[in-house]
mmCIF file of C-alpha atoms in Angstrom:
data_model
loop_
_atom_site.group_PDB
_atom_site.id
_atom_site.type_symbol
_atom_site.label_atom_id
_atom_site.label_comp_id
_atom_site.label_asym_id
_atom_site.label_seq_id
_atom_site.Cartn_x
_atom_site.Cartn_y
_atom_site.Cartn_z
ATOM 1 C CA MET A 3 -24.940 7.135 53.411
ATOM 2 C CA PRO A 4 -22.551 4.473 51.992
ATOM 3 C CA GLU A 5 -19.031 4.343 53.366
ATOM 4 C CA PRO A 6 -16.672 6.569 51.416
ATOM 5 C CA VAL A 7 -14.588 4.879 48.770
ATOM 6 C CA GLU A 8 -10.844 5.584 47.946
ATOM 7 C CA PRO A 9 -10.547 8.331 45.422
ATOM 8 C CA SER A 10 -8.772 6.064 43.101
ATOM 9 C CA SER A 11 -11.842 3.723 42.654
ATOM 10 C CA PRO A 12 -13.644 5.553 39.895
ATOM 11 C CA GLY A 13 -10.453 5.607 37.823
ATOM 12 C CA THR A 14 -10.165 1.858 38.129
ATOM 13 C CA THR A 15 -13.503 1.112 36.362
ATOM 14 C CA SER A 16 -12.758 -1.109 33.515
ATOM 15 C CA THR A 17 -14.877 0.912 30.985
ATOM 16 C CA LEU A 18 -12.936 4.054 31.522
ATOM 17 C CA ASP A 19 -9.721 2.221 31.428
ATOM 18 C CA ARG A 20 -10.607 0.470 28.148
ATOM 19 C CA LEU A 21 -11.535 3.878 26.618
ATOM 20 C CA ARG A 22 -8.228 5.566 27.693
ATOM 21 C CA ILE A 23 -6.103 2.704 26.535
ATOM 22 C CA GLY A 24 -8.143 2.444 23.244
ATOM 23 C CA LEU A 25 -7.560 6.066 22.700
ATOM 24 C CA LEU A 26 -3.825 5.701 23.121
ATOM 25 C CA VAL A 27 -3.695 2.493 20.838
ATOM 26 C CA ALA A 28 -5.672 4.511 18.249
ATOM 27 C CA GLY A 29 -3.146 7.367 18.426
ATOM 28 C CA VAL A 30 -0.256 5.044 18.050
ATOM 29 C CA LEU A 31 -1.992 3.432 15.033
ATOM 30 C CA CYS A 32 -2.500 6.909 13.500
ATOM 31 C CA VAL A 33 1.324 7.343 13.618
ATOM 32 C CA VAL A 34 2.221 3.857 12.453
ATOM 33 C CA THR A 35 -0.102 3.945 9.422
ATOM 34 C CA GLY A 36 1.110 7.369 8.496
ATOM 35 C CA LEU A 37 -2.356 9.098 8.877
ATOM 36 C CA LEU A 38 -0.359 11.386 11.295
ATOM 37 C CA PRO A 39 3.128 12.281 10.079
ATOM 38 C CA ARG A 40 5.787 11.105 12.463
ATOM 39 C CA ALA A 41 7.376 14.504 12.710
ATOM 40 C CA GLU A 42 4.097 16.062 13.708
ATOM 41 C CA ALA A 43 3.505 13.355 16.305
ATOM 42 C CA VAL A 44 6.999 13.988 17.684
ATOM 43 C CA ALA A 45 6.397 17.772 17.771
ATOM 44 C CA ASN A 46 3.177 17.226 19.715
ATOM 45 C CA MET A 47 4.931 14.953 22.275
ATOM 46 C CA ARG A 48 7.687 17.419 22.883
ATOM 47 C CA ARG A 49 5.066 20.147 23.396
ATOM 48 C CA ILE A 50 3.108 18.204 25.972
ATOM 49 C CA GLY A 51 6.038 16.444 27.597
ATOM 50 C CA PRO A 52 6.697 19.187 30.287
ATOM 51 C CA LEU A 53 2.838 19.556 30.753
ATOM 52 C CA LEU A 54 2.587 15.933 31.524
ATOM 53 C CA LEU A 55 5.405 16.204 34.050
ATOM 54 C CA PHE A 56 3.621 18.989 35.647
ATOM 55 C CA LEU A 57 0.309 17.200 35.738
ATOM 56 C CA GLY A 58 1.688 13.964 37.154
ATOM 57 C CA SER A 59 3.632 15.809 39.922
ATOM 58 C CA VAL A 60 0.556 17.878 40.865
ATOM 59 C CA ILE A 61 -1.654 14.813 41.202
ATOM 60 C CA VAL A 62 0.932 12.951 43.218
ATOM 61 C CA LEU A 63 1.313 15.964 45.505
ATOM 62 C CA ALA A 64 -2.405 16.300 45.873
ATOM 63 C CA GLU A 65 -2.932 12.503 46.464
ATOM 64 C CA LEU A 66 -0.275 12.564 49.277
ATOM 65 C CA THR A 67 -1.937 15.706 50.674
ATOM 66 C CA ARG A 68 -5.267 13.959 50.791
ATOM 67 C CA ARG A 69 -3.555 10.870 52.484
ATOM 68 C CA ALA A 70 -2.131 13.278 55.061
ATOM 69 C CA LYS A 71 -5.844 14.382 55.855
ATOM 70 C CA VAL A 72 -5.133 17.972 54.872
ATOM 71 C CA PHE A 73 -8.303 18.131 52.715
ATOM 72 C CA ASP A 74 -10.340 16.497 55.478
ATOM 73 C CA VAL A 75 -9.219 18.868 58.063
ATOM 74 C CA ILE A 76 -10.048 21.952 55.853
ATOM 75 C CA ALA A 77 -13.444 20.565 54.941
ATOM 76 C CA HIS A 78 -14.309 19.745 58.615
ATOM 77 C CA ARG A 79 -13.021 23.198 59.682
ATOM 78 C CA LEU A 80 -15.150 24.869 57.095
ATOM 79 C CA ALA A 81 -18.248 23.120 58.083
ATOM 80 C CA ILE A 82 -17.617 23.926 61.695
ATOM 81 C CA ALA A 83 -16.883 27.498 60.808
ATOM 82 C CA GLY A 84 -20.432 27.632 59.140
ATOM 83 C CA ARG A 85 -21.967 26.976 62.559
ATOM 84 C CA GLY A 86 -24.958 25.128 61.060
ATOM 85 C CA ARG A 87 -25.899 28.033 58.828
ATOM 86 C CA TYR A 88 -26.263 26.973 55.090
ATOM 87 C CA PRO A 89 -25.397 30.447 53.614
ATOM 88 C CA ALA A 90 -22.206 30.569 55.464
ATOM 89 C CA LEU A 91 -21.421 26.921 54.627
ATOM 90 C CA PHE A 92 -22.187 27.680 50.888
ATOM 91 C CA ALA A 93 -19.855 30.649 50.743
ATOM 92 C CA LEU A 94 -17.038 28.598 52.492
ATOM 93 C CA CYS A 95 -17.651 25.700 49.990
ATOM 94 C CA VAL A 96 -17.476 27.924 47.091
ATOM 95 C CA VAL A 97 -14.242 29.488 48.212
ATOM 96 C CA PHE A 98 -12.580 26.064 49.087
ATOM 97 C CA ALA A 99 -13.545 24.403 45.819
ATOM 98 C CA ALA A 100 -12.596 27.402 43.673
ATOM 99 C CA GLY A 101 -9.300 27.900 45.542
ATOM 100 C CA THR A 102 -8.420 24.209 45.025
ATOM 101 C CA THR A 103 -9.165 24.415 41.288
ATOM 102 C CA ILE A 104 -7.268 27.689 40.753
ATOM 103 C CA LEU A 105 -4.193 26.669 42.762
ATOM 104 C CA LEU A 106 -3.912 22.961 42.235
ATOM 105 C CA ASN A 107 -5.932 22.454 38.997
ATOM 106 C CA LEU A 108 -9.402 21.026 38.244
ATOM 107 C CA ASP A 109 -8.407 17.353 38.199
ATOM 108 C CA THR A 110 -7.296 17.831 41.872
ATOM 109 C CA THR A 111 -10.717 19.158 42.632
ATOM 110 C CA ALA A 112 -12.358 16.257 40.825
ATOM 111 C CA VAL A 113 -10.278 13.520 42.078
ATOM 112 C CA LEU A 114 -9.565 14.526 45.736
ATOM 113 C CA LEU A 115 -12.075 17.142 46.924
ATOM 114 C CA THR A 116 -15.243 15.372 45.727
ATOM 115 C CA PRO A 117 -14.915 12.271 47.992
ATOM 116 C CA VAL A 118 -13.894 14.562 50.835
ATOM 117 C CA THR A 119 -17.038 16.704 50.507
ATOM 118 C CA LEU A 120 -19.336 13.859 50.002
ATOM 119 C CA ALA A 121 -17.930 12.016 53.049
ATOM 120 C CA LEU A 122 -18.627 15.156 55.012
ATOM 121 C CA ALA A 123 -22.336 15.073 54.167
ATOM 122 C CA GLY A 124 -23.048 12.033 56.333
ATOM 123 C CA PRO A 125 -21.799 13.237 59.833
ATOM 124 C CA ALA A 126 -22.923 16.756 59.327
ATOM 125 C CA ARG A 127 -26.332 15.708 57.907
ATOM 126 C CA ILE A 128 -25.882 17.887 54.797
ATOM 127 C CA PRO A 129 -27.763 16.871 51.595
ATOM 128 C CA PRO A 130 -24.985 15.525 49.345
ATOM 129 C CA LEU A 131 -26.278 16.801 46.012
ATOM 130 C CA PRO A 132 -25.478 20.471 46.726
ATOM 131 C CA LEU A 133 -22.061 19.549 47.794
ATOM 132 C CA ALA A 134 -21.482 17.429 44.773
ATOM 133 C CA MET A 135 -22.574 20.079 42.302
ATOM 134 C CA THR A 136 -20.549 22.775 43.917
ATOM 135 C CA THR A 137 -17.338 20.614 43.421
ATOM 136 C CA LEU A 138 -18.314 19.524 39.976
ATOM 137 C CA TRP A 139 -19.189 22.998 38.635
ATOM 138 C CA LEU A 140 -16.320 24.813 40.199
ATOM 139 C CA ALA A 141 -13.871 22.194 39.053
ATOM 140 C CA ASN A 142 -14.706 23.589 35.552
ATOM 141 C CA THR A 143 -15.765 27.195 35.985
ATOM 142 C CA ALA A 144 -12.946 28.219 38.424
ATOM 143 C CA SER A 145 -10.265 26.867 36.044
ATOM 144 C CA LEU A 146 -9.470 30.107 34.196
ATOM 145 C CA LEU A 147 -7.192 32.241 36.399
ATOM 146 C CA LEU A 148 -3.847 30.587 36.296
ATOM 147 C CA PRO A 149 -1.948 28.392 33.881
ATOM 148 C CA VAL A 150 -1.723 25.710 36.456
ATOM 149 C CA SER A 151 -5.534 25.609 36.884
ATOM 150 C CA ASN A 152 -6.025 23.498 33.748
ATOM 151 C CA LEU A 153 -4.059 21.739 31.118
ATOM 152 C CA THR A 154 -5.710 23.753 28.354
ATOM 153 C CA ASN A 155 -4.359 27.036 30.224
ATOM 154 C CA LEU A 156 -0.857 25.729 30.034
ATOM 155 C CA LEU A 157 -1.274 25.192 26.217
ATOM 156 C CA ALA A 158 -2.808 28.538 25.727
ATOM 157 C CA ALA A 159 -0.172 30.430 27.804
ATOM 158 C CA GLU A 160 2.559 28.686 25.946
ATOM 159 C CA ARG A 161 0.852 29.574 22.547
ATOM 160 C CA ILE A 162 0.627 33.260 23.291
ATOM 161 C CA ASP A 163 3.745 33.568 25.414
ATOM 162 C CA LEU A 164 2.200 34.777 28.743
ATOM 163 C CA SER A 165 3.829 34.364 32.089
ATOM 164 C CA ALA A 166 1.605 33.040 34.946
ATOM 165 C CA VAL A 167 1.261 36.734 36.236
ATOM 166 C CA GLU A 168 0.376 38.022 32.813
ATOM 167 C CA PHE A 169 -2.007 35.311 32.216
ATOM 168 C CA ALA A 170 -3.703 35.876 35.586
ATOM 169 C CA ALA A 171 -3.985 39.565 34.823
ATOM 170 C CA VAL A 172 -5.852 39.018 31.521
ATOM 171 C CA MET A 173 -8.068 36.363 32.903
ATOM 172 C CA ALA A 174 -8.906 37.920 36.273
ATOM 173 C CA LEU A 175 -12.268 39.614 35.356
ATOM 174 C CA PRO A 176 -13.453 36.705 33.203
ATOM 175 C CA GLN A 177 -12.632 34.396 36.114
ATOM 176 C CA LEU A 178 -14.568 36.665 38.548
ATOM 177 C CA VAL A 179 -17.590 36.828 36.298
ATOM 178 C CA ALA A 180 -17.680 32.956 35.816
ATOM 179 C CA LEU A 181 -17.397 32.491 39.589
ATOM 180 C CA ALA A 182 -20.206 35.000 40.201
ATOM 181 C CA ALA A 183 -22.453 33.161 37.736
ATOM 182 C CA THR A 184 -21.604 29.713 39.217
ATOM 183 C CA ALA A 185 -22.363 30.925 42.823
ATOM 184 C CA LEU A 186 -25.617 32.412 41.577
ATOM 185 C CA CYS A 187 -26.734 29.235 39.828
ATOM 186 C CA LEU A 188 -25.528 26.936 42.617
ATOM 187 C CA TRP A 189 -27.585 28.806 45.197
ATOM 188 C CA TRP A 190 -30.708 29.024 43.069
ATOM 189 C CA PHE A 191 -30.720 25.476 41.650
ATOM 190 C CA TYR A 192 -29.268 23.428 44.626
ATOM 191 C CA TRP A 193 -28.616 25.357 47.825
ATOM 192 C CA ARG A 194 -31.744 27.495 48.553
ATOM 193 C CA ARG A 195 -34.185 26.225 51.161
ATOM 194 C CA ALA A 196 -36.642 24.739 48.543
ATOM 195 C CA HIS A 197 -33.972 22.230 47.297
ATOM 196 C CA ARG A 198 -31.886 21.335 50.223
ATOM 197 C CA GLY A 199 -34.834 20.581 52.557
ATOM 198 C CA ALA A 200 -33.471 21.808 55.874
ATOM 199 C CA ASP A 201 -32.933 25.154 57.702
ATOM 200 C CA THR A 202 -29.620 24.103 59.488
ATOM 201 C CA TYR A 203 -26.964 21.370 59.529
ATOM 202 C CA LEU A 204 -25.087 19.699 62.232
ATOM 203 C CA PRO A 205 -21.527 20.947 62.536
ATOM 204 C CA PRO A 206 -19.242 17.870 62.480
ATOM 205 C CA GLU A 207 -16.477 17.114 65.041
ATOM 206 C CA PRO A 208 -13.002 18.201 64.009
ATOM 207 C CA VAL A 209 -10.692 15.542 62.296
ATOM 208 C CA ARG A 210 -8.591 13.898 65.020
ATOM 209 C CA LEU A 211 -4.930 12.894 64.089
ATOM 210 C CA ASP A 212 -3.692 9.867 65.781
ATOM 211 C CA GLY A 213 -0.345 10.974 66.786
ATOM 212 C CA PRO A 214 3.016 12.769 65.954
ATOM 213 C CA ARG A 215 3.535 11.025 62.829
ATOM 214 C CA ASP A 216 0.154 12.064 61.418
ATOM 215 C CA ARG A 217 0.778 15.699 62.446
ATOM 216 C CA ALA A 218 4.171 15.572 60.864
ATOM 217 C CA LEU A 219 2.709 14.308 57.500
ATOM 218 C CA LEU A 220 0.030 16.826 57.629
ATOM 219 C CA LEU A 221 2.498 19.766 58.241
ATOM 220 C CA ALA A 222 4.902 18.455 55.699
ATOM 221 C CA THR A 223 2.450 18.140 52.831
ATOM 222 C CA ALA A 224 0.664 21.341 53.743
ATOM 223 C CA ALA A 225 4.101 23.103 53.468
ATOM 224 C CA ALA A 226 4.734 21.443 50.064
ATOM 225 C CA CYS A 227 1.536 22.739 48.845
ATOM 226 C CA LEU A 228 2.132 26.234 50.186
ATOM 227 C CA LEU A 229 5.591 26.324 48.646
ATOM 228 C CA PHE A 230 4.100 25.236 45.305
ATOM 229 C CA VAL A 231 1.441 27.981 45.372
ATOM 230 C CA ALA A 232 4.006 30.566 46.360
ATOM 231 C CA ALA A 233 6.223 29.592 43.486
ATOM 232 C CA ILE A 234 3.607 29.998 40.797
ATOM 233 C CA PRO A 235 4.166 33.826 40.207
ATOM 234 C CA LEU A 236 7.917 33.406 40.524
ATOM 235 C CA LEU A 237 8.797 30.533 38.057
ATOM 236 C CA GLY A 238 6.455 31.452 35.152
ATOM 237 C CA GLU A 239 7.039 29.034 32.382
ATOM 238 C CA GLN A 240 8.971 26.681 34.767
ATOM 239 C CA ILE A 241 6.191 26.034 36.987
ATOM 240 C CA GLY A 242 6.630 22.345 36.346
ATOM 241 C CA ILE A 243 9.885 22.540 38.319
ATOM 242 C CA ALA A 244 8.051 23.733 41.343
ATOM 243 C CA ALA A 245 5.377 21.001 40.940
ATOM 244 C CA VAL A 246 8.221 18.378 40.850
ATOM 245 C CA LEU A 247 10.089 19.780 43.866
ATOM 246 C CA ALA A 248 6.782 20.042 45.919
ATOM 247 C CA ALA A 249 5.732 16.544 44.922
ATOM 248 C CA ALA A 250 9.381 15.477 45.933
ATOM 249 C CA LEU A 251 9.011 17.110 49.290
ATOM 250 C CA ALA A 252 5.629 15.165 50.016
ATOM 251 C CA VAL A 253 7.199 11.924 48.868
ATOM 252 C CA ALA A 254 10.157 12.501 51.199
ATOM 253 C CA ALA A 255 7.827 13.112 54.083
ATOM 254 C CA PHE A 256 5.982 9.854 53.379
ATOM 255 C CA ALA A 257 9.339 7.985 52.925
ATOM 256 C CA VAL A 258 10.236 8.875 56.481
ATOM 257 C CA TRP A 259 6.781 8.488 58.294
ATOM 258 C CA ASP A 260 4.669 6.326 56.039
ATOM 259 C CA ARG A 261 6.622 4.379 53.476
ATOM 260 C CA ALA A 262 3.792 1.922 52.802
ATOM 261 C CA ALA A 263 1.643 4.684 51.194
ATOM 262 C CA LEU A 264 4.225 5.157 48.435
ATOM 263 C CA ARG A 265 2.904 3.005 45.610
ATOM 264 C CA TRP A 266 3.208 3.072 41.823
ATOM 265 C CA SER A 267 -0.600 3.683 41.870
ATOM 266 C CA LEU A 268 -0.087 7.257 42.981
ATOM 267 C CA LEU A 269 1.103 8.021 39.442
ATOM 268 C CA PRO A 270 -1.886 9.141 37.411
ATOM 269 C CA TRP A 271 -1.112 6.910 34.464
ATOM 270 C CA ARG A 272 -4.743 6.787 33.381
ATOM 271 C CA LEU A 273 -4.881 10.543 32.944
ATOM 272 C CA LEU A 274 -1.516 10.652 31.280
ATOM 273 C CA VAL A 275 -2.477 7.844 28.742
ATOM 274 C CA PHE A 276 -5.699 9.764 27.999
ATOM 275 C CA VAL A 277 -3.862 13.137 27.227
ATOM 276 C CA VAL A 278 -1.223 11.279 25.152
ATOM 277 C CA GLY A 279 -3.871 9.622 23.155
ATOM 278 C CA LEU A 280 -5.765 12.773 22.586
ATOM 279 C CA PHE A 281 -2.795 14.557 21.241
ATOM 280 C CA LEU A 282 -2.325 11.882 18.626
ATOM 281 C CA VAL A 283 -5.857 11.289 17.678
ATOM 282 C CA VAL A 284 -7.084 14.967 17.503
ATOM 283 C CA PRO A 285 -4.354 16.117 15.109
ATOM 284 C CA THR A 286 -5.184 13.283 12.888
ATOM 285 C CA LEU A 287 -8.744 14.092 12.892
ATOM 286 C CA SER A 288 -7.903 17.736 12.104
ATOM 287 C CA ARG A 289 -6.159 16.492 8.988
ATOM 288 C CA PHE A 290 -9.265 14.769 7.812
ATOM 289 C CA GLY A 291 -11.988 17.261 8.210
ATOM 290 C CA LEU A 292 -12.124 18.428 11.878
ATOM 291 C CA GLY A 293 -9.901 21.352 11.201
ATOM 292 C CA GLU A 294 -12.053 22.696 8.314
ATOM 293 C CA LEU A 295 -15.175 22.315 10.589
ATOM 294 C CA MET A 296 -13.633 24.155 13.370
ATOM 295 C CA GLY A 297 -12.147 26.825 11.050
ATOM 296 C CA ALA A 298 -15.622 27.425 9.526
ATOM 297 C CA LEU A 299 -17.228 27.607 12.989
ATOM 298 C CA ILE A 300 -14.652 29.945 14.479
ATOM 299 C CA GLY A 301 -13.574 32.101 11.676
ATOM 300 C CA THR A 302 -10.712 34.550 11.902
ATOM 301 C CA ASP A 303 -12.307 37.708 13.167
ATOM 302 C CA PRO A 304 -9.978 39.179 15.874
ATOM 303 C CA GLY A 305 -12.854 41.326 17.355
ATOM 304 C CA ALA A 306 -15.792 40.666 19.557
ATOM 305 C CA ALA A 307 -17.750 38.642 17.098
ATOM 306 C CA GLY A 308 -14.806 36.258 16.552
ATOM 307 C CA ALA A 309 -14.319 35.807 20.239
ATOM 308 C CA PHE A 310 -17.999 34.808 20.897
ATOM 309 C CA ARG A 311 -17.830 32.384 17.929
ATOM 310 C CA ALA A 312 -14.747 30.743 19.139
ATOM 311 C CA ALA A 313 -16.232 30.370 22.664
ATOM 312 C CA ALA A 314 -19.476 28.926 21.342
ATOM 313 C CA ALA A 315 -17.587 26.534 19.052
ATOM 314 C CA GLY A 316 -15.444 25.317 21.940
ATOM 315 C CA ALA A 317 -18.304 25.074 24.304
ATOM 316 C CA GLY A 318 -20.439 23.042 21.769
ATOM 317 C CA LEU A 319 -17.694 20.704 20.753
ATOM 318 C CA SER A 320 -16.647 20.257 24.398
ATOM 319 C CA ASN A 321 -20.110 18.915 25.322
ATOM 320 C CA ILE A 322 -20.368 16.823 22.095
ATOM 321 C CA ALA A 323 -16.869 15.250 22.614
ATOM 322 C CA ASN A 324 -14.526 16.614 25.429
ATOM 323 C CA ASN A 325 -12.962 19.841 26.224
ATOM 324 C CA LEU A 326 -9.310 18.777 25.484
ATOM 325 C CA PRO A 327 -9.933 17.912 21.887
ATOM 326 C CA ALA A 328 -12.262 20.786 21.462
ATOM 327 C CA TYR A 329 -9.434 23.184 22.553
ATOM 328 C CA THR A 330 -6.641 21.548 20.605
ATOM 329 C CA ALA A 331 -8.911 21.484 17.405
ATOM 330 C CA GLY A 332 -9.890 25.125 17.805
ATOM 331 C CA GLU A 333 -6.331 26.277 18.703
ATOM 332 C CA ALA A 334 -4.923 24.824 15.397
ATOM 333 C CA VAL A 335 -7.267 27.067 13.266
ATOM 334 C CA ILE A 336 -6.920 30.412 15.187
ATOM 335 C CA PRO A 337 -4.241 32.755 13.913
ATOM 336 C CA VAL A 338 -1.424 33.273 16.404
ATOM 337 C CA GLU A 339 -1.893 36.925 16.483
ATOM 338 C CA ASN A 340 -5.719 36.661 17.449
ATOM 339 C CA ARG A 341 -4.993 36.415 21.239
ATOM 340 C CA THR A 342 -8.455 37.384 22.375
ATOM 341 C CA GLN A 343 -9.975 34.895 20.163
ATOM 342 C CA LEU A 344 -7.911 32.127 21.488
ATOM 343 C CA LEU A 345 -8.618 33.123 25.063
ATOM 344 C CA ALA A 346 -12.384 33.124 24.246
ATOM 345 C CA LEU A 347 -11.863 29.545 22.885
ATOM 346 C CA LEU A 348 -10.276 28.689 26.210
ATOM 347 C CA ILE A 349 -13.156 30.099 28.186
ATOM 348 C CA GLY A 350 -15.695 27.985 26.134
ATOM 349 C CA THR A 351 -13.680 24.916 26.662
ATOM 350 C CA ASN A 352 -12.993 25.420 30.377
ATOM 351 C CA VAL A 353 -16.335 26.820 31.655
ATOM 352 C CA ALA A 354 -18.882 25.169 29.407
ATOM 353 C CA PRO A 355 -18.240 21.404 29.678
ATOM 354 C CA ILE A 356 -21.065 20.992 32.346
ATOM 355 C CA VAL A 357 -23.961 20.086 30.188
ATOM 356 C CA THR A 358 -23.112 16.484 29.334
ATOM 357 C CA PRO A 359 -21.422 14.034 31.576
ATOM 358 C CA TRP A 360 -18.397 13.624 29.217
ATOM 359 C CA GLY A 361 -17.725 17.352 28.659
ATOM 360 C CA SER A 362 -14.478 17.264 30.676
ATOM 361 C CA LEU A 363 -12.640 14.651 32.518
ATOM 362 C CA ALA A 364 -13.388 16.532 35.726
ATOM 363 C CA THR A 365 -17.095 16.389 35.179
ATOM 364 C CA LEU A 366 -16.828 12.645 34.327
ATOM 365 C CA LEU A 367 -14.776 11.976 37.453
ATOM 366 C CA CYS A 368 -16.989 13.931 39.775
ATOM 367 C CA LEU A 369 -19.999 12.028 38.608
ATOM 368 C CA GLU A 370 -18.254 8.731 38.928
ATOM 369 C CA TYR A 371 -17.591 9.655 42.618
ATOM 370 C CA CYS A 372 -21.173 10.537 43.097
ATOM 371 C CA ARG A 373 -22.210 7.185 41.738
ATOM 372 C CA ALA A 374 -19.652 5.459 43.938
ATOM 373 C CA HIS A 375 -21.059 7.268 47.013
ATOM 374 C CA GLY A 376 -24.597 6.480 46.109
ATOM 375 C CA VAL A 377 -25.345 10.083 45.395
ATOM 376 C CA SER A 378 -28.034 10.364 42.653
ATOM 377 C CA VAL A 379 -27.477 13.151 40.069
ATOM 378 C CA PRO A 380 -30.681 13.372 37.920
ATOM 379 C CA LEU A 381 -29.405 13.526 34.228
ATOM 380 C CA ARG A 382 -32.209 15.916 33.115
ATOM 381 C CA ARG A 383 -31.647 18.336 36.034
ATOM 382 C CA PHE A 384 -27.924 18.062 35.567
ATOM 383 C CA ALA A 385 -28.104 18.960 31.796
ATOM 384 C CA LEU A 386 -30.729 21.800 32.212
ATOM 385 C CA THR A 387 -29.116 23.450 35.052
ATOM 386 C CA GLY A 388 -25.622 23.007 33.477
ATOM 387 C CA LEU A 389 -26.875 24.569 30.155
ATOM 388 C CA VAL A 390 -28.130 27.558 32.083
ATOM 389 C CA LEU A 391 -24.893 28.067 33.860
ATOM 390 C CA ALA A 392 -22.738 27.371 30.680
ATOM 391 C CA LEU A 393 -24.663 30.165 28.872
ATOM 392 C CA LEU A 394 -24.357 32.637 31.711
ATOM 393 C CA ALA A 395 -20.759 31.940 32.688
ATOM 394 C CA THR A 396 -19.366 31.539 29.238
ATOM 395 C CA GLY A 397 -21.180 34.579 27.743
ATOM 396 C CA GLY A 398 -20.269 36.826 30.757
ATOM 397 C CA ALA A 399 -16.612 35.779 30.878
ATOM 398 C CA VAL A 400 -16.182 36.441 27.214
ATOM 399 C CA ALA A 401 -17.806 39.665 27.337
ATOM 400 C CA ALA A 402 -15.445 40.610 30.270
ATOM 401 C CA LEU A 403 -12.434 39.388 28.242
ATOM 402 C CA VAL A 404 -13.467 41.533 25.278
ATOM 403 C CA LEU A 405 -13.976 44.535 27.404
ATOM 404 C CA THR A 406 -10.449 44.281 29.045
ATOM 405 C CA ALA A 407 -8.684 43.049 25.896
#
């Protein structure tokens, strides 16, 4: 197995960087040329400003947590706890990846957890593909429960004015159904004996910390993560404050014990550029036909039929383009009072972008890390198994939403 690369390496690929910067330039040109009215552009930037602050803070927090080896320690402990038994390891990996996505958002799972789990495959002699697909699928399908789990959730919660606790209450059953479908498909398509090719694996050695400095960094960043998670139900719409404070605590710890690790590259500028560009380009496209198309696909039915139509439209456009423009384009045509329909669109754009490599940024990043680690993900198998899961998880989660609405 190749040596693991730094998690930032896929983000530095020139093609992706050109696409992100090109998207931002296109968005700016839309405003300069008047294709997107300046007032609308300013309103969009004001809306996503707090979300960008939250997203940037969480990524910094997660990256410093990774540098402090918190994820490595947890991953190795889980593999040790499995005692060489694949069913136990499978359950632990599902819980770990789902928990990371739910509490720290899907981009954290994609950017930080993927290289950790793939690096675990070598010493434990675990086939890397099941680990990779567990991370990739759950980065998407586990992102329904909390507003912090996905940028689209933050947008939806703001649109329908739900606190973190209220949002979780509405999405709990859909999230449970999506997780159950994901676990079932993961086991059947990737983890069962016929695919993994082994009966047992070799439990790895625990991660060894070099000294008091490393232990202090691990404890400080772990505490910052725990404080952030504990603040989620308390701060509601102000969760960005908790993210900033938690990131500041982690930065302070590194300033004391490992100042060299504090670099400007910690800031996820690529992701922020991508999001800003999207929120300038997609509203422009909506003014020139995309809005009419989404309106025709989604309709305005507030009932079950409207919910399934919205989810299907969001799922389809996510896999054709990307889930962020799919959500924003769909949100623009759904009446504010159609809360169930909006949440169904959210399910389609969160759960289903696993059929094409570009369906979501998390999917794209996970596949880039697989490539960087020399892990082959057959495209045909990826698309077909992803389609099965997308249909099961999206349909089941929307049905659960309609039943509890």
